Coordinates of C-alpha atoms in Angstrom, one line a residue:
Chain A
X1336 CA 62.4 29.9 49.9
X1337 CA 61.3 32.2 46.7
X1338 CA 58.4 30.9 46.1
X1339 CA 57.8 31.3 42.2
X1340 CA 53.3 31.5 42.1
X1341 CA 52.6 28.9 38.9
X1342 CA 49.1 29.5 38.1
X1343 CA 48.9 32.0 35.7
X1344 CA 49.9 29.9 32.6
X1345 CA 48.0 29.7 29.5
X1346 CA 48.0 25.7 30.3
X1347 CA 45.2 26.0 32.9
X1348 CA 41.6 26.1 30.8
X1349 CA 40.4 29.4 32.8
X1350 CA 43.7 31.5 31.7
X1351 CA 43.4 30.3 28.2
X1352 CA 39.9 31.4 27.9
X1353 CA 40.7 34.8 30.4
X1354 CA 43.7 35.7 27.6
X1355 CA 41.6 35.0 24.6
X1356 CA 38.7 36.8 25.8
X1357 CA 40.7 39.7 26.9
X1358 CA 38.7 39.7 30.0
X1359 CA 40.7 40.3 33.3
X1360 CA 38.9 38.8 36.1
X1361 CA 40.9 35.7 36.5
X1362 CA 43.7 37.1 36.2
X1363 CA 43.4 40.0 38.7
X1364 CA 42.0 37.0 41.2
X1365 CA 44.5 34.6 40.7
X1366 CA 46.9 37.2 41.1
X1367 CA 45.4 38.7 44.4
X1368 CA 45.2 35.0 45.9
X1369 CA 48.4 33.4 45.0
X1370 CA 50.5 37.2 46.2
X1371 CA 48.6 36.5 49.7
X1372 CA 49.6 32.7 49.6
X1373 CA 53.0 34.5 49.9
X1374 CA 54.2 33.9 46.2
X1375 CA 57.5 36.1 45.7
X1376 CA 56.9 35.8 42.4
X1377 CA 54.1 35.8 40.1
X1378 CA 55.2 33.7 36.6
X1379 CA 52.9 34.6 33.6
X1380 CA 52.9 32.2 30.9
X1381 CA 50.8 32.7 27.6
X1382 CA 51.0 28.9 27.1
X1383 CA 50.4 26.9 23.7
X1384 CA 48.4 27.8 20.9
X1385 CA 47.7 31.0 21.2
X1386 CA 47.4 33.4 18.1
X1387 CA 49.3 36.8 19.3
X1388 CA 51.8 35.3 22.6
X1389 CA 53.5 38.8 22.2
X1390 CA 50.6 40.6 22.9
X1391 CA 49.1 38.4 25.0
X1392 CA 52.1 38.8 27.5
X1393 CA 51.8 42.3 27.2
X1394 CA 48.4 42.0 28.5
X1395 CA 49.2 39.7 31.2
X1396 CA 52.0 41.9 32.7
X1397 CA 49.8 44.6 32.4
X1398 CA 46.3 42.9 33.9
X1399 CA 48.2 41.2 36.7
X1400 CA 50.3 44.5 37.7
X1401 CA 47.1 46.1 38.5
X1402 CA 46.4 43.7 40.7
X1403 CA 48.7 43.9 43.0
X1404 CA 52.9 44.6 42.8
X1405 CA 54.2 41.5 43.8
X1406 CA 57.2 41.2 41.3
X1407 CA 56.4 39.2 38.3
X1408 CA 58.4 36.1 36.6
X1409 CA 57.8 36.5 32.4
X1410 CA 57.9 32.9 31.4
X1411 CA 59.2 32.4 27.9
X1412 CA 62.2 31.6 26.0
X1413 CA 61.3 33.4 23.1
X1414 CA 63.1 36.5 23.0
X1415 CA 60.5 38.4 21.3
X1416 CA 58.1 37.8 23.8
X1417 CA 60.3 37.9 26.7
X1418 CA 61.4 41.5 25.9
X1419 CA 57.4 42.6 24.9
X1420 CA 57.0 41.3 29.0
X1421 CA 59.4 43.1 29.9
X1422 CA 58.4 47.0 28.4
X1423 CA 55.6 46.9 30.3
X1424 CA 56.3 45.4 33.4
X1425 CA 57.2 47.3 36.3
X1426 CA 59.7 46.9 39.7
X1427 CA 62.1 43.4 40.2
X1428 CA 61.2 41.1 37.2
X1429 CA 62.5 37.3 37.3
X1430 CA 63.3 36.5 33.2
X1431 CA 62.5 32.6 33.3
X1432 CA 64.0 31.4 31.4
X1433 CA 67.7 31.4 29.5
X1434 CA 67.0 27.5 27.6
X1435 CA 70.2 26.6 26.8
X1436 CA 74.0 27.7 27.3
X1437 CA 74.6 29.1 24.0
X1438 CA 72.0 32.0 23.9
X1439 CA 73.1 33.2 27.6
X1440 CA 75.2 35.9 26.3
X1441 CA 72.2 37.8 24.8
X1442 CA 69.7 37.0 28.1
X1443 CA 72.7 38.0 30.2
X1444 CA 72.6 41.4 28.3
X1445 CA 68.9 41.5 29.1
X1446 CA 69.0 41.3 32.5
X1447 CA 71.5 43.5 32.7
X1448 CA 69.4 46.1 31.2
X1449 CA 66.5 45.7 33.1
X1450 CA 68.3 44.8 36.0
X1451 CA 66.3 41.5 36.2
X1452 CA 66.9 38.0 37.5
X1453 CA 67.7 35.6 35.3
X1454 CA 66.6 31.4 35.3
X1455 CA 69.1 29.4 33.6
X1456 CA 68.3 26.1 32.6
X1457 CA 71.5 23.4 32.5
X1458 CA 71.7 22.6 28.8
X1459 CA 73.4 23.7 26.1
X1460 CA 73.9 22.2 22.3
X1461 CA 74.0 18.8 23.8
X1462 CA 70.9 18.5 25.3
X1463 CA 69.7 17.9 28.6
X1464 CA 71.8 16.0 30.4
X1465 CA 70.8 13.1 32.7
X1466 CA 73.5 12.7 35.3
X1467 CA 74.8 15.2 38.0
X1468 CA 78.4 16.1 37.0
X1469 CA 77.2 17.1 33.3
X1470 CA 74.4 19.7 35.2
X1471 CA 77.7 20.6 37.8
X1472 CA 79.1 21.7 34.8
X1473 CA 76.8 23.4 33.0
X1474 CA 75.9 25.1 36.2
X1475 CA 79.8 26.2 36.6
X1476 CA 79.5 27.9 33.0
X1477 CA 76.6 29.6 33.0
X1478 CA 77.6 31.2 36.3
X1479 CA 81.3 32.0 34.9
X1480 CA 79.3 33.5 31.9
X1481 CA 77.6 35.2 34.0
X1482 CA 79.5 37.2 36.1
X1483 CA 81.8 38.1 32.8
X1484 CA 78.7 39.7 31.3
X1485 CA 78.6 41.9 34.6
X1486 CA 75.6 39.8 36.1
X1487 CA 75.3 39.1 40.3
X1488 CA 75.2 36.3 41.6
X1489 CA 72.8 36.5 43.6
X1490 CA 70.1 37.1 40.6
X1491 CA 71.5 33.6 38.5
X1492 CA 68.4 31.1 39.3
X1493 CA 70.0 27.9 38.4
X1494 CA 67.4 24.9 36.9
X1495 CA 68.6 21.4 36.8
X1496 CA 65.9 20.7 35.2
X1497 CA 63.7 18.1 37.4
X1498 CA 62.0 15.1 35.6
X1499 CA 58.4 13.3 36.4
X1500 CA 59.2 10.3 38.5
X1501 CA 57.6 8.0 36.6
X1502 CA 59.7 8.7 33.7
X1503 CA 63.2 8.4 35.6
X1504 CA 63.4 7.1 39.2
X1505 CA 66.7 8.4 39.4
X1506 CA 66.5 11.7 38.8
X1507 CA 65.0 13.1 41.5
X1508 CA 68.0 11.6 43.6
X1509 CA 70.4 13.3 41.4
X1510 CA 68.9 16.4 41.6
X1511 CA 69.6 16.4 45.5
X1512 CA 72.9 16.0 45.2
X1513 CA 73.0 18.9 42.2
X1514 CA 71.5 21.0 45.1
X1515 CA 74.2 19.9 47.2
X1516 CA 77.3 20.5 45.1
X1517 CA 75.9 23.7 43.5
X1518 CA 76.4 25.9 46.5
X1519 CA 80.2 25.4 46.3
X1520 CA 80.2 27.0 42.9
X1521 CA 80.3 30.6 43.8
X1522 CA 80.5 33.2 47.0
X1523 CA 77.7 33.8 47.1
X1524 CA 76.6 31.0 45.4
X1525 CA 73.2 31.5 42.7
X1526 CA 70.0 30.5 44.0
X1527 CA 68.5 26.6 42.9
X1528 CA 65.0 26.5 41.9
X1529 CA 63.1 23.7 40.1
X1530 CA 59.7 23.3 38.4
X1531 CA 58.5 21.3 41.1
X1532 CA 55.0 20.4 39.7
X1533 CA 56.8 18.4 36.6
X1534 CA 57.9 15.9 39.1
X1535 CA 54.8 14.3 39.9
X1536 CA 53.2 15.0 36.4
X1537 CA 51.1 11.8 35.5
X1538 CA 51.6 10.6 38.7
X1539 CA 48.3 9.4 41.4
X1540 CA 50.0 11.3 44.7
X1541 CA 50.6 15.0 43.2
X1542 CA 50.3 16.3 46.8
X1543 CA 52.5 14.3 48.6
X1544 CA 55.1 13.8 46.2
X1545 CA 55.5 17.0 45.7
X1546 CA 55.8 17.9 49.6
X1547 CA 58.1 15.3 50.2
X1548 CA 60.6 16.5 47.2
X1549 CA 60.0 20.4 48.4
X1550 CA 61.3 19.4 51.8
X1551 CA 63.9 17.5 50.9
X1552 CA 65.4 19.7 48.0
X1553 CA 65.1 22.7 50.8
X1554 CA 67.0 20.7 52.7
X1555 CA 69.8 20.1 50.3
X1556 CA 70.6 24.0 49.0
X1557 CA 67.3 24.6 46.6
X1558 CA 66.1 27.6 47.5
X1559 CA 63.3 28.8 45.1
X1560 CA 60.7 26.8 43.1
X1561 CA 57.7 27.2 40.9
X1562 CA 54.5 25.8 43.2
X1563 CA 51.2 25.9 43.3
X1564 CA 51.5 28.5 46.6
X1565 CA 47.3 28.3 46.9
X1566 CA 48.3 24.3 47.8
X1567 CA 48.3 25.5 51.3
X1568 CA 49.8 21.9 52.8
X1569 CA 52.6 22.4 50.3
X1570 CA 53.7 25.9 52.1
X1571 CA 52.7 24.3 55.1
X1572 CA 55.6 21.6 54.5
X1573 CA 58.1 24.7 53.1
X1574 CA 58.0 27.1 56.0
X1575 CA 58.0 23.8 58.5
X1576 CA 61.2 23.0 56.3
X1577 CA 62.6 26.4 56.6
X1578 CA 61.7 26.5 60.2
X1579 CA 63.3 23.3 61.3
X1580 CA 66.9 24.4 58.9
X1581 CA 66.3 27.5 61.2
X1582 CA 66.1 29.6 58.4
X1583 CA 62.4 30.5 60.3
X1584 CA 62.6 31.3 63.8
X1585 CA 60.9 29.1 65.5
X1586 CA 57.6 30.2 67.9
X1587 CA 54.4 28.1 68.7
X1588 CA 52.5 30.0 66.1
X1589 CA 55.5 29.9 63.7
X1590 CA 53.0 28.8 60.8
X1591 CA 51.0 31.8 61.5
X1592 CA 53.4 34.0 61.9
X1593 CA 54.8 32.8 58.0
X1594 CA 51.4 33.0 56.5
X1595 CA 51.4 36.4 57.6
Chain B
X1165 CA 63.7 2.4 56.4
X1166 CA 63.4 0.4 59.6
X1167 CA 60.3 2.1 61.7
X1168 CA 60.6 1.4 65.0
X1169 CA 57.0 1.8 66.7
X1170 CA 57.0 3.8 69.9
X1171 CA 53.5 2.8 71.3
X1172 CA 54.2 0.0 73.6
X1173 CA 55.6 2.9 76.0
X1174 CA 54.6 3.1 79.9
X1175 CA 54.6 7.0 79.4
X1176 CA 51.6 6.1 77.4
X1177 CA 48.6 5.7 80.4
X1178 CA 46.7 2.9 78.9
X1179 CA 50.2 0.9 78.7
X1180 CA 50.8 2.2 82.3
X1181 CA 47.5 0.5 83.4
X1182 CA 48.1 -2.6 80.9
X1183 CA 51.5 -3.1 82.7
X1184 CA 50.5 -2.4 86.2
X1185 CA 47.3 -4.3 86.1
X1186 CA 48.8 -6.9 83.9
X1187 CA 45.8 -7.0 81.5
X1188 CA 47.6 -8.3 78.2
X1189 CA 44.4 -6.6 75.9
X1190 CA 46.2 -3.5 75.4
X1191 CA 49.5 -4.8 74.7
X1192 CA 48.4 -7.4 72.1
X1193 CA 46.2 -5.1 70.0
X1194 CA 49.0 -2.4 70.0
X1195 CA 51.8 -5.0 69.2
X1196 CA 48.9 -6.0 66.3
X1197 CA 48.0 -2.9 64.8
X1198 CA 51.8 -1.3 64.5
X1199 CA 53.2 -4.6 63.0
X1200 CA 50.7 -4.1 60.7
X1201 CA 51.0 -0.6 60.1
X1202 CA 55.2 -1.7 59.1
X1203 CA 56.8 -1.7 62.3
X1204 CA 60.2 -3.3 61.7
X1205 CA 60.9 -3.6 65.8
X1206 CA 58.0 -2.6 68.5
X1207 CA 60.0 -0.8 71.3
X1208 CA 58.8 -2.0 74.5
X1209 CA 59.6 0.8 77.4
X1210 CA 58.6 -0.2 80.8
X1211 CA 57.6 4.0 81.6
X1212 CA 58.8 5.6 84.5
X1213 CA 57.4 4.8 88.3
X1214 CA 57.1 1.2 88.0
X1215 CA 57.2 -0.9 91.3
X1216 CA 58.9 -3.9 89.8
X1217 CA 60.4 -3.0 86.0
X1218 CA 62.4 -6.1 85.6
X1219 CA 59.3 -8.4 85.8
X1220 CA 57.3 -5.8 83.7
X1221 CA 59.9 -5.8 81.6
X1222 CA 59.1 -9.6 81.2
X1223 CA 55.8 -9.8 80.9
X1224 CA 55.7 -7.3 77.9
X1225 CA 58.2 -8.9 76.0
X1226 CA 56.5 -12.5 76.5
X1227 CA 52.9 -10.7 76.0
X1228 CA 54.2 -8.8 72.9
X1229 CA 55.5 -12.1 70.9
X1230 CA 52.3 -14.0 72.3
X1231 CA 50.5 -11.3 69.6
X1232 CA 53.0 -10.8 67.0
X1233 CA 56.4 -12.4 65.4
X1234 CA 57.3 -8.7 64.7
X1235 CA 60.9 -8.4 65.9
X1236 CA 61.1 -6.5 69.4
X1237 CA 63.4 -3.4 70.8
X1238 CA 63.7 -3.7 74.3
X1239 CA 63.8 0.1 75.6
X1240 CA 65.7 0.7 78.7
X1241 CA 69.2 1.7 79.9
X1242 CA 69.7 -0.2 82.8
X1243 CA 71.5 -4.0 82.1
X1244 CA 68.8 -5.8 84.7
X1245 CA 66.3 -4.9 82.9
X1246 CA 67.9 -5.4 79.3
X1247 CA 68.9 -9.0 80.7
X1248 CA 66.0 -9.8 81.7
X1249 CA 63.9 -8.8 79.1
X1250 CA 66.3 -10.7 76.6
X1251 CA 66.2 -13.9 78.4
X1252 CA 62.6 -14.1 77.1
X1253 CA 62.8 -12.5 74.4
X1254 CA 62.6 -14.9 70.7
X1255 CA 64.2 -13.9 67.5
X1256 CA 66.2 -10.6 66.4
X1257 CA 66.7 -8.6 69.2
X1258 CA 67.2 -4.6 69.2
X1259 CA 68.8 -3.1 72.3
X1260 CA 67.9 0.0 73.0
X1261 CA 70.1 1.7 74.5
X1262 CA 73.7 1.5 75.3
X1263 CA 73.9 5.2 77.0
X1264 CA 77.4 5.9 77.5
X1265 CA 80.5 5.5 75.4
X1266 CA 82.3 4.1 79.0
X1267 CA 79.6 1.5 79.0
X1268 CA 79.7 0.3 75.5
X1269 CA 82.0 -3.0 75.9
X1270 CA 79.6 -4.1 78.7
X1271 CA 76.6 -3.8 76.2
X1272 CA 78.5 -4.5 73.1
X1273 CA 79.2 -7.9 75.1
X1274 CA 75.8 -8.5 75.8
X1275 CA 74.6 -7.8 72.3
X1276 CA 76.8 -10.8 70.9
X1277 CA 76.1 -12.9 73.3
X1278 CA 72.2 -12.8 72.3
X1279 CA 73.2 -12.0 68.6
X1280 CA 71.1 -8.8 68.8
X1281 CA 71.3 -5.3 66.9
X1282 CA 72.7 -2.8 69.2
X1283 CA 71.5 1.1 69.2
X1284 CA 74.4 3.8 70.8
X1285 CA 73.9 7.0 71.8
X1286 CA 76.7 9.8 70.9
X1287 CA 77.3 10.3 74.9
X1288 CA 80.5 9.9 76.8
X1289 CA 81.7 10.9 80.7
X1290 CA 81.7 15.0 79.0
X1291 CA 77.8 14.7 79.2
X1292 CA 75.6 14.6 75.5
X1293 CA 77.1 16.9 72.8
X1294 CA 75.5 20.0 71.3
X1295 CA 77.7 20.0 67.9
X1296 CA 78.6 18.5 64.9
X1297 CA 82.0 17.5 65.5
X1298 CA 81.9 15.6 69.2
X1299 CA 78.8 13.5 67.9
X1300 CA 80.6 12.5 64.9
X1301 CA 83.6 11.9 67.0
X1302 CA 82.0 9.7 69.5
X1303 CA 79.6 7.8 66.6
X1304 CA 83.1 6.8 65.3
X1305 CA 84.8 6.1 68.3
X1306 CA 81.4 3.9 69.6
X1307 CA 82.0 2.4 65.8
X1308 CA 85.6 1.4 66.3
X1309 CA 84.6 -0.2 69.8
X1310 CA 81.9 -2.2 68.5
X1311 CA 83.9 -3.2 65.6
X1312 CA 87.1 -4.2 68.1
X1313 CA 84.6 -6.4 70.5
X1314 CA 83.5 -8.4 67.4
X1315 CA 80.2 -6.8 66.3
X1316 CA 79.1 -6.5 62.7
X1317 CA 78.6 -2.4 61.6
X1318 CA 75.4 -3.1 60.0
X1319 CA 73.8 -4.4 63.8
X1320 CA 74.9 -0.6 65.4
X1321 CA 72.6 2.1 65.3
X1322 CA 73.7 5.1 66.1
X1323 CA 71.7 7.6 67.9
X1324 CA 73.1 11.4 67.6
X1325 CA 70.2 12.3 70.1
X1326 CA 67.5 14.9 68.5
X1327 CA 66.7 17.8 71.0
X1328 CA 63.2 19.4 70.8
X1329 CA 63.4 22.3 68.1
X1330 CA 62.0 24.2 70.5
X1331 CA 64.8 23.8 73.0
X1332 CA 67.6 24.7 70.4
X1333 CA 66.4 25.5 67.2
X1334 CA 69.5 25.1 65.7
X1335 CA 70.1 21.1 66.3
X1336 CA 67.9 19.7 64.1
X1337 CA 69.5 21.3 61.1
X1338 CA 73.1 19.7 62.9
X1339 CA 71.7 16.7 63.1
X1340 CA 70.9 16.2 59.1
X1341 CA 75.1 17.0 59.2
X1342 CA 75.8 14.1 60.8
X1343 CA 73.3 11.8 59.2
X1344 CA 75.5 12.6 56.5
X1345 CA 78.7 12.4 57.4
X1346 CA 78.2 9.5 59.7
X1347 CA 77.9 7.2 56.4
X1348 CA 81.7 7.8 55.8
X1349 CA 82.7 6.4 59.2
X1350 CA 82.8 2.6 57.8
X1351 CA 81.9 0.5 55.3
X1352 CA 79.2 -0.6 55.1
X1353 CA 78.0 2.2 57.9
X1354 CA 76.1 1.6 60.6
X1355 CA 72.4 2.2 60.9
X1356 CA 71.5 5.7 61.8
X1357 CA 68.4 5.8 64.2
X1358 CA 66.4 8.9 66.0
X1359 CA 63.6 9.5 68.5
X1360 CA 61.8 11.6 66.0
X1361 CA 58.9 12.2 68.7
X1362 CA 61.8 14.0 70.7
X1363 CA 62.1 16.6 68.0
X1364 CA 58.2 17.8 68.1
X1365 CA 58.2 17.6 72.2
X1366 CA 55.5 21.0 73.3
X1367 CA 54.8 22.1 70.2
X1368 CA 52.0 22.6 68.2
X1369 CA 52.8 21.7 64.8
X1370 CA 53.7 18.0 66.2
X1371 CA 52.7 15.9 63.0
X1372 CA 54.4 18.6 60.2
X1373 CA 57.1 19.2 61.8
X1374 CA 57.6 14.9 62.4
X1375 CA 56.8 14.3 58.7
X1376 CA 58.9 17.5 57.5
X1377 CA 62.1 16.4 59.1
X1378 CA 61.5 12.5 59.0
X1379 CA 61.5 13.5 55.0
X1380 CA 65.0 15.6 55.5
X1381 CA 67.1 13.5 58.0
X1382 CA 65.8 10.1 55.4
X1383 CA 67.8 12.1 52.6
X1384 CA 70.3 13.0 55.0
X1385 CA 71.1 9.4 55.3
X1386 CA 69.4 8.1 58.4
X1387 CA 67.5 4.8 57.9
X1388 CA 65.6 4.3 61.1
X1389 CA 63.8 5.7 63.5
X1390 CA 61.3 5.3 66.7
X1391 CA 57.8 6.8 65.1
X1392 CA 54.4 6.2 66.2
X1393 CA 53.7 3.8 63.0
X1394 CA 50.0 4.4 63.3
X1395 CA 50.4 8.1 62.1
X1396 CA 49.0 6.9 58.7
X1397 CA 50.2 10.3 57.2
X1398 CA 54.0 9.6 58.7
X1399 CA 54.3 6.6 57.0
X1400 CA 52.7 7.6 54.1
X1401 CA 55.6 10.9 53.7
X1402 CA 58.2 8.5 54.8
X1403 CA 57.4 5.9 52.0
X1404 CA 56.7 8.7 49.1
X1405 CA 60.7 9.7 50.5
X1406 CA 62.3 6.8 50.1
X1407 CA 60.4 6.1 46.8
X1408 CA 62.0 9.7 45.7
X1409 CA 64.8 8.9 47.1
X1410 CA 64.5 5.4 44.7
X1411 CA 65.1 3.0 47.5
X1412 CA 61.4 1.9 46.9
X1413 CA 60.1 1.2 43.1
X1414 CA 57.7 3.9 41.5
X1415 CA 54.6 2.4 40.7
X1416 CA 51.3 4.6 40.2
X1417 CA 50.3 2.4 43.4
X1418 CA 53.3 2.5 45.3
X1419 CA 51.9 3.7 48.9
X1420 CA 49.8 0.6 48.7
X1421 CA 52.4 -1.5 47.5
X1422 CA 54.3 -0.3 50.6
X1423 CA 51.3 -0.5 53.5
X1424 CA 51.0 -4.0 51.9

């Protein structure tokens, strides 16, 4: 799994107040603790309502690269700020995210010229669609676009976009079977990840919920997420997953030995 | 899913004793507390290095339903004991096991005759199978059999047999395979059962690695499985599954909808 570290976002009261105060503590800590949880990525996300996003990314590339070179994920789909991210950050970026279909040409071209991986979310003029062929689909195109624009496989991060629960039962079902079928699209095929948190938003069991849906996605062809990695019962459940798909090789101290 | 609880197992001391001393105590506060904890069957297993298993085998079925009117699974391979045990036995019956495909009309006879549910393994004369392909092979062919001799698909559970990941790490991962493809054998299918306990056998991750791939094989398709029932947390990540998987209706208080 590419674990994709969620917790510097703007959405969380102590990054808000860290970006508006300019003041890098919690962002060099979260940073520190969430690369030692074994986040592959680190995603930076200026969140809502704040005055000066461009520069606020900026400083959040900036701040969290000096605390340690794990590659970082720029979360935005405003091009302005997604391309302020990206003049400052150094080594492997992940450019999350491409929001529909119709602008993938341009983030294609990004990409391409920082050499960065790309999340695509399935939607285009439409909307988001609800039901598994229309995501198949979508999936199928922004891949074929893709590779036209000179892009790798293998740095396409597909999002079929995961519901709360409580909001569509079926969903998370579908999304399984998205997993499934996606695999077959390309060789090699682009790598699956979902906003897993989203799915128990609002919901009373967060923790296991989310556990459940991590192992069970793993099992089905997702192969990335965004997660809480400090939720250490979470990784617990991922590297068990990956361990028992044999994707982990397998030891009596194999959770050690993945913890690093 | 149909949990089928493990405890009432002679491998277990205190059931040893119970059985050998024939002190009932044991045996009804077990059969209690796992119908309670949502035990669809209780597995009654006589244990190995019993002086006189047929009569044990007695005695625990009678003590059992003296406790509970949870349905029983009477664990054993050899047809004197099964016999026996059945002859005492009240209500819906679950055989467990018919060993061999060369044995199955024997068993499949026997199952009718007491109009009980019927659980296969994937073994023939060439010895237990270590792929895909021969399990699915024989889970048809046992399937067919069944079918021919007059049973109904939905009273065969199949067992593929689960190895200890530590043994060969790469069954476990074969084994989701054939949960799926075992569905497409009939229709409706037949159940699709495992001894999950097997899987976790010397290691020392035993309740992750039982809730991680309980949570896989359930997508996969299985819908039963021997489990100790009074693992709180295993229930609890097998219910949150099948609520995922939208078998069981979201509710912010579904887990306690589901212990009942």
């Amino acid at each position: 799994m590419i674990p994709v570290a969620e917790r510097i976002n703007g959405m969380f009261s102590d990054v808000k107040k860290a970006i508006k105060d300019r003041d890098p503590t919690t962002i060099h800590q979260l940073a520190r603790s969430q690369a030692e949880a074994g986040a592959a990525y680190l995603d930076l996300n200026v969140g809502p309502g704040i005055a000066d996003p461009v520069e606020s990314m900026q400083w959040l590339v900036t701040e969290t690269q000096k605390a340690t070179d794990t590659p970082i994920s720029i979360d935005s789909q405003k091009m302005e700020i997604m391309k302020a991210g990206l003049e400052v950050a150094k080594g492997p970026v992940l450019i999350n995210s491409c929001k529909s279909l119709e602008v993938l040409d341009e983030w294609a071209a990004l990409a391409l010229e920082y050499d960065a991986s790309l999340v695509c979310l399935t939607i285009d003029k439409r909307g988001i669609p609800q039901d598994v062929d229309t995501r198949l689909e979508l999936a199928a195109a922004i891949v074929g676009t893709a590779i036209e624009k000179g892009m790798e496989t293998t740095k396409i991060f597909i999002d079929p976009i995961l519901f709360p629960v409580n909001v569509d039962q079926k969903q998370p079902n579908y999304l399984l079977e998205v997993c499934r079928q996606i695999t077959f699209i390309s060789d090699p095929p682009p790598h699956i990840i979902c906003g897993l948190s989203n799915l128990s938003q609002g919901t009373k069991e967060r923790g296991l919920i989310n556990r459940a849906y991590l192992t069970m996605s793993l099992a089905a062809g997702l192969d990335s997420a965004v997660i809480d990695v400090l939720d250490k019962d979470l990784m617990d459940a991922a590297i068990t997953t990956e361990m028992l798909l044999n994707k982990q090789i397998y030891s009596d101290a194999f959770l050690k030995a993945a913890h690093g």
